[in-house]
Amino acid sequence: MSSIARVTTITSRSTVSFEDAVRSGIERANETLRNIEGAWVKDHTVKISDGVITSWQVVLEVTFVLDS
């Protein structure tokens, strides 16, 4: 038996850290997607105001297995 997976792109932002942005993105994706098996951090950026980082953003490629 084989399985089919799908990849979806999610963007998540945090005012705390990159790690927090990743965690929140996965937690939110888990609310609507089933069978999440992994994620790849495709991109990460920061927003800066007056020389200070104000937020961290990640673009995640989330892989989940489709129901059979």
mmCIF file of N, CA and C in Angstrom:
data_model
loop_
_atom_site.group_PDB
_atom_site.id
_atom_site.type_symbol
_atom_site.label_atom_id
_atom_site.label_comp_id
_atom_site.label_asym_id
_atom_site.label_seq_id
_atom_site.Cartn_x
_atom_site.Cartn_y
_atom_site.Cartn_z
ATOM 1 N N MET A 1 0.844 -1.179 0.000
ATOM 2 C CA MET A 1 0.000 0.000 0.000
ATOM 3 C C MET A 1 0.893 1.247 0.000
ATOM 4 N N SER A 2 0.554 2.191 -0.823
ATOM 5 C CA SER A 2 1.335 3.427 -0.877
ATOM 6 C C SER A 2 0.539 4.572 -0.263
ATOM 7 N N SER A 3 1.233 5.624 0.053
ATOM 8 C CA SER A 3 0.550 6.798 0.602
ATOM 9 C C SER A 3 0.914 8.008 -0.245
ATOM 10 N N ILE A 4 0.035 8.964 -0.252
ATOM 11 C CA ILE A 4 0.226 10.202 -1.004
ATOM 12 C C ILE A 4 0.295 11.348 -0.006
ATOM 13 N N ALA A 5 1.298 12.184 -0.183
ATOM 14 C CA ALA A 5 1.459 13.341 0.707
ATOM 15 C C ALA A 5 1.245 14.622 -0.086
ATOM 16 N N ARG A 6 0.916 15.655 0.627
ATOM 17 C CA ARG A 6 0.736 16.969 0.024
ATOM 18 C C ARG A 6 1.563 17.965 0.820
ATOM 19 N N VAL A 7 2.000 19.028 0.157
ATOM 20 C CA VAL A 7 2.771 20.079 0.815
ATOM 21 C C VAL A 7 1.995 21.380 0.677
ATOM 22 N N THR A 8 1.878 22.096 1.775
ATOM 23 C CA THR A 8 1.213 23.396 1.751
ATOM 24 C C THR A 8 2.133 24.432 2.382
ATOM 25 N N THR A 9 2.039 25.658 1.934
ATOM 26 C CA THR A 9 2.879 26.740 2.436
ATOM 27 C C THR A 9 2.127 27.541 3.490
ATOM 28 N N ILE A 10 2.805 27.767 4.611
ATOM 29 C CA ILE A 10 2.229 28.542 5.723
ATOM 30 C C ILE A 10 3.229 29.613 6.130
ATOM 31 N N THR A 11 2.735 30.805 6.355
ATOM 32 C CA THR A 11 3.571 31.889 6.864
ATOM 33 C C THR A 11 3.135 32.190 8.291
ATOM 34 N N SER A 12 4.102 32.309 9.178
ATOM 35 C CA SER A 12 3.810 32.562 10.588
ATOM 36 C C SER A 12 4.736 33.651 11.114
ATOM 37 N N ARG A 13 4.188 34.532 11.955
ATOM 38 C CA ARG A 13 4.967 35.638 12.516
ATOM 39 C C ARG A 13 4.874 35.613 14.044
ATOM 40 N N SER A 14 5.959 35.996 14.686
ATOM 41 C CA SER A 14 6.015 36.049 16.149
ATOM 42 C C SER A 14 6.735 37.317 16.580
ATOM 43 N N THR A 15 6.366 37.828 17.730
ATOM 44 C CA THR A 15 7.084 38.961 18.318
ATOM 45 C C THR A 15 8.133 38.483 19.306
ATOM 46 N N VAL A 16 8.332 37.151 19.377
ATOM 47 C CA VAL A 16 9.260 36.564 20.344
ATOM 48 C C VAL A 16 10.540 36.040 19.690
ATOM 49 N N SER A 17 10.400 35.136 18.677
ATOM 50 C CA SER A 17 11.580 34.513 18.075
ATOM 51 C C SER A 17 11.194 33.705 16.837
ATOM 52 N N PHE A 18 12.217 33.268 16.076
ATOM 53 C CA PHE A 18 11.973 32.370 14.950
ATOM 54 C C PHE A 18 11.369 31.063 15.445
ATOM 55 N N GLU A 19 11.923 30.533 16.529
ATOM 56 C CA GLU A 19 11.424 29.265 17.074
ATOM 57 C C GLU A 19 9.945 29.368 17.429
ATOM 58 N N ASP A 20 9.548 30.475 18.037
ATOM 59 C CA ASP A 20 8.147 30.680 18.389
ATOM 60 C C ASP A 20 7.277 30.781 17.134
ATOM 61 N N ALA A 21 7.785 31.428 16.088
ATOM 62 C CA ALA A 21 7.035 31.535 14.834
ATOM 63 C C ALA A 21 6.818 30.147 14.231
ATOM 64 N N VAL A 22 7.845 29.300 14.245
ATOM 65 C CA VAL A 22 7.715 27.933 13.728
ATOM 66 C C VAL A 22 6.700 27.160 14.561
ATOM 67 N N ARG A 23 6.847 27.214 15.872
ATOM 68 C CA ARG A 23 5.947 26.476 16.767
ATOM 69 C C ARG A 23 4.497 26.898 16.542
ATOM 70 N N SER A 24 4.239 28.216 16.502
ATOM 71 C CA SER A 24 2.859 28.683 16.321
ATOM 72 C C SER A 24 2.307 28.287 14.962
ATOM 73 N N GLY A 25 3.147 28.337 13.924
ATOM 74 C CA GLY A 25 2.681 27.941 12.598
ATOM 75 C C GLY A 25 2.272 26.484 12.554
ATOM 76 N N ILE A 26 3.076 25.616 13.157
ATOM 77 C CA ILE A 26 2.752 24.183 13.178
ATOM 78 C C ILE A 26 1.515 23.916 14.033
ATOM 79 N N GLU A 27 1.420 24.575 15.175
ATOM 80 C CA GLU A 27 0.243 24.383 16.037
ATOM 81 C C GLU A 27 -1.028 24.802 15.310
ATOM 82 N N ARG A 28 -0.959 25.926 14.603
ATOM 83 C CA ARG A 28 -2.139 26.403 13.863
ATOM 84 C C ARG A 28 -2.469 25.471 12.712
ATOM 85 N N ALA A 29 -1.470 25.010 11.973
ATOM 86 C CA ALA A 29 -1.701 24.078 10.865
ATOM 87 C C ALA A 29 -2.337 22.788 11.373
ATOM 88 N N ASN A 30 -1.933 22.354 12.535
ATOM 89 C CA ASN A 30 -2.456 21.118 13.120
ATOM 90 C C ASN A 30 -3.939 21.223 13.464
ATOM 91 N N GLU A 31 -4.454 22.436 13.603
ATOM 92 C CA GLU A 31 -5.888 22.616 13.881
ATOM 93 C C GLU A 31 -6.753 22.291 12.667
ATOM 94 N N THR A 32 -6.201 22.428 11.451
ATOM 95 C CA THR A 32 -7.006 22.212 10.249
ATOM 96 C C THR A 32 -6.492 21.092 9.345
ATOM 97 N N LEU A 33 -5.239 20.691 9.501
ATOM 98 C CA LEU A 33 -4.679 19.615 8.681
ATOM 99 C C LEU A 33 -4.481 18.363 9.525
ATOM 100 N N ARG A 34 -4.756 17.212 8.924
ATOM 101 C CA ARG A 34 -4.507 15.941 9.610
ATOM 102 C C ARG A 34 -3.227 15.319 9.072
ATOM 103 N N ASN A 35 -2.631 14.465 9.862
ATOM 104 C CA ASN A 35 -1.490 13.641 9.442
ATOM 105 C C ASN A 35 -0.249 14.455 9.051
ATOM 106 N N ILE A 36 0.026 15.540 9.764
ATOM 107 C CA ILE A 36 1.244 16.311 9.491
ATOM 108 C C ILE A 36 2.443 15.449 9.851
ATOM 109 N N GLU A 37 3.385 15.357 8.920
ATOM 110 C CA GLU A 37 4.566 14.514 9.140
ATOM 111 C C GLU A 37 5.853 15.296 9.233
ATOM 112 N N GLY A 38 5.856 16.537 8.779
ATOM 113 C CA GLY A 38 7.093 17.304 8.838
ATOM 114 C C GLY A 38 6.905 18.696 8.267
ATOM 115 N N ALA A 39 7.938 19.502 8.438
ATOM 116 C CA ALA A 39 7.900 20.863 7.901
ATOM 117 C C ALA A 39 9.323 21.294 7.581
ATOM 118 N N TRP A 40 9.443 22.132 6.585
ATOM 119 C CA TRP A 40 10.713 22.685 6.164
ATOM 120 C C TRP A 40 10.609 24.199 6.263
ATOM 121 N N VAL A 41 11.560 24.828 6.932
ATOM 122 C CA VAL A 41 11.596 26.284 7.003
ATOM 123 C C VAL A 41 12.207 26.768 5.695
ATOM 124 N N LYS A 42 11.357 27.254 4.813
ATOM 125 C CA LYS A 42 11.780 27.662 3.477
ATOM 126 C C LYS A 42 12.454 29.033 3.497
ATOM 127 N N ASP A 43 11.962 29.925 4.352
ATOM 128 C CA ASP A 43 12.499 31.281 4.401
ATOM 129 C C ASP A 43 12.260 31.850 5.795
ATOM 130 N N HIS A 44 13.092 32.782 6.184
ATOM 131 C CA HIS A 44 12.879 33.476 7.452
ATOM 132 C C HIS A 44 13.359 34.915 7.308
ATOM 133 N N THR A 45 12.582 35.821 7.883
ATOM 134 C CA THR A 45 12.893 37.251 7.798
ATOM 135 C C THR A 45 12.561 37.918 9.128
ATOM 136 N N VAL A 46 13.091 39.107 9.308
ATOM 137 C CA VAL A 46 12.752 39.891 10.495
ATOM 138 C C VAL A 46 12.216 41.244 10.053
ATOM 139 N N LYS A 47 11.340 41.808 10.877
ATOM 140 C CA LYS A 47 10.864 43.166 10.660
ATOM 141 C C LYS A 47 11.586 44.045 11.671
ATOM 142 N N ILE A 48 12.077 45.196 11.209
ATOM 143 C CA ILE A 48 12.875 46.077 12.060
ATOM 144 C C ILE A 48 12.247 47.468 12.097
ATOM 145 N N SER A 49 12.208 48.040 13.275
ATOM 146 C CA SER A 49 11.715 49.403 13.446
ATOM 147 C C SER A 49 12.688 50.154 14.345
ATOM 148 N N ASP A 50 13.184 51.264 13.874
ATOM 149 C CA ASP A 50 14.159 52.078 14.628
ATOM 150 C C ASP A 50 15.370 51.267 15.081
ATOM 151 N N GLY A 51 15.821 50.350 14.209
ATOM 152 C CA GLY A 51 17.009 49.564 14.511
ATOM 153 C C GLY A 51 16.778 48.385 15.446
ATOM 154 N N VAL A 52 15.522 48.123 15.802
ATOM 155 C CA VAL A 52 15.196 47.033 16.730
ATOM 156 C C VAL A 52 14.301 46.017 16.019
ATOM 157 N N ILE A 53 14.597 44.735 16.199
ATOM 158 C CA ILE A 53 13.749 43.689 15.619
ATOM 159 C C ILE A 53 12.412 43.693 16.347
ATOM 160 N N THR A 54 11.337 43.822 15.565
ATOM 161 C CA THR A 54 9.994 43.853 16.162
ATOM 162 C C THR A 54 9.224 42.562 15.928
ATOM 163 N N SER A 55 9.609 41.792 14.899
ATOM 164 C CA SER A 55 8.969 40.495 14.704
ATOM 165 C C SER A 55 9.839 39.595 13.836
ATOM 166 N N TRP A 56 9.621 38.299 14.006
ATOM 167 C CA TRP A 56 10.318 37.245 13.273
ATOM 168 C C TRP A 56 9.267 36.508 12.456
ATOM 169 N N GLN A 57 9.553 36.267 11.178
ATOM 170 C CA GLN A 57 8.590 35.595 10.307
ATOM 171 C C GLN A 57 9.248 34.415 9.607
ATOM 172 N N VAL A 58 8.493 33.317 9.483
ATOM 173 C CA VAL A 58 8.971 32.139 8.769
ATOM 174 C C VAL A 58 7.957 31.732 7.712
ATOM 175 N N VAL A 59 8.469 31.161 6.635
ATOM 176 C CA VAL A 59 7.643 30.530 5.626
ATOM 177 C C VAL A 59 7.912 29.043 5.748
ATOM 178 N N LEU A 60 6.873 28.279 6.035
ATOM 179 C CA LEU A 60 6.994 26.840 6.254
ATOM 180 C C LEU A 60 6.361 26.071 5.107
ATOM 181 N N GLU A 61 7.011 25.004 4.687
ATOM 182 C CA GLU A 61 6.428 24.038 3.750
ATOM 183 C C GLU A 61 6.033 22.844 4.610
ATOM 184 N N VAL A 62 4.749 22.679 4.860
ATOM 185 C CA VAL A 62 4.247 21.635 5.752
ATOM 186 C C VAL A 62 3.784 20.428 4.924
ATOM 187 N N THR A 63 4.292 19.245 5.286
ATOM 188 C CA THR A 63 3.944 18.003 4.584
ATOM 189 C C THR A 63 2.946 17.203 5.421
ATOM 190 N N PHE A 64 1.860 16.787 4.764
ATOM 191 C CA PHE A 64 0.884 15.953 5.456
ATOM 192 C C PHE A 64 0.409 14.857 4.498
ATOM 193 N N VAL A 65 0.086 13.704 5.077
ATOM 194 C CA VAL A 65 -0.352 12.543 4.291
ATOM 195 C C VAL A 65 -1.851 12.626 4.106
ATOM 196 N N LEU A 66 -2.283 12.441 2.856
ATOM 197 C CA LEU A 66 -3.721 12.469 2.553
ATOM 198 C C LEU A 66 -4.395 11.207 3.054
ATOM 199 N N ASP A 67 -5.635 11.339 3.493
ATOM 200 C CA ASP A 67 -6.411 10.169 3.918
ATOM 201 C C ASP A 67 -6.608 9.241 2.741
ATOM 202 N N SER A 68 -6.579 7.943 3.019
ATOM 203 C CA SER A 68 -6.779 6.984 1.916
ATOM 204 C C SER A 68 -8.224 6.592 1.773
#
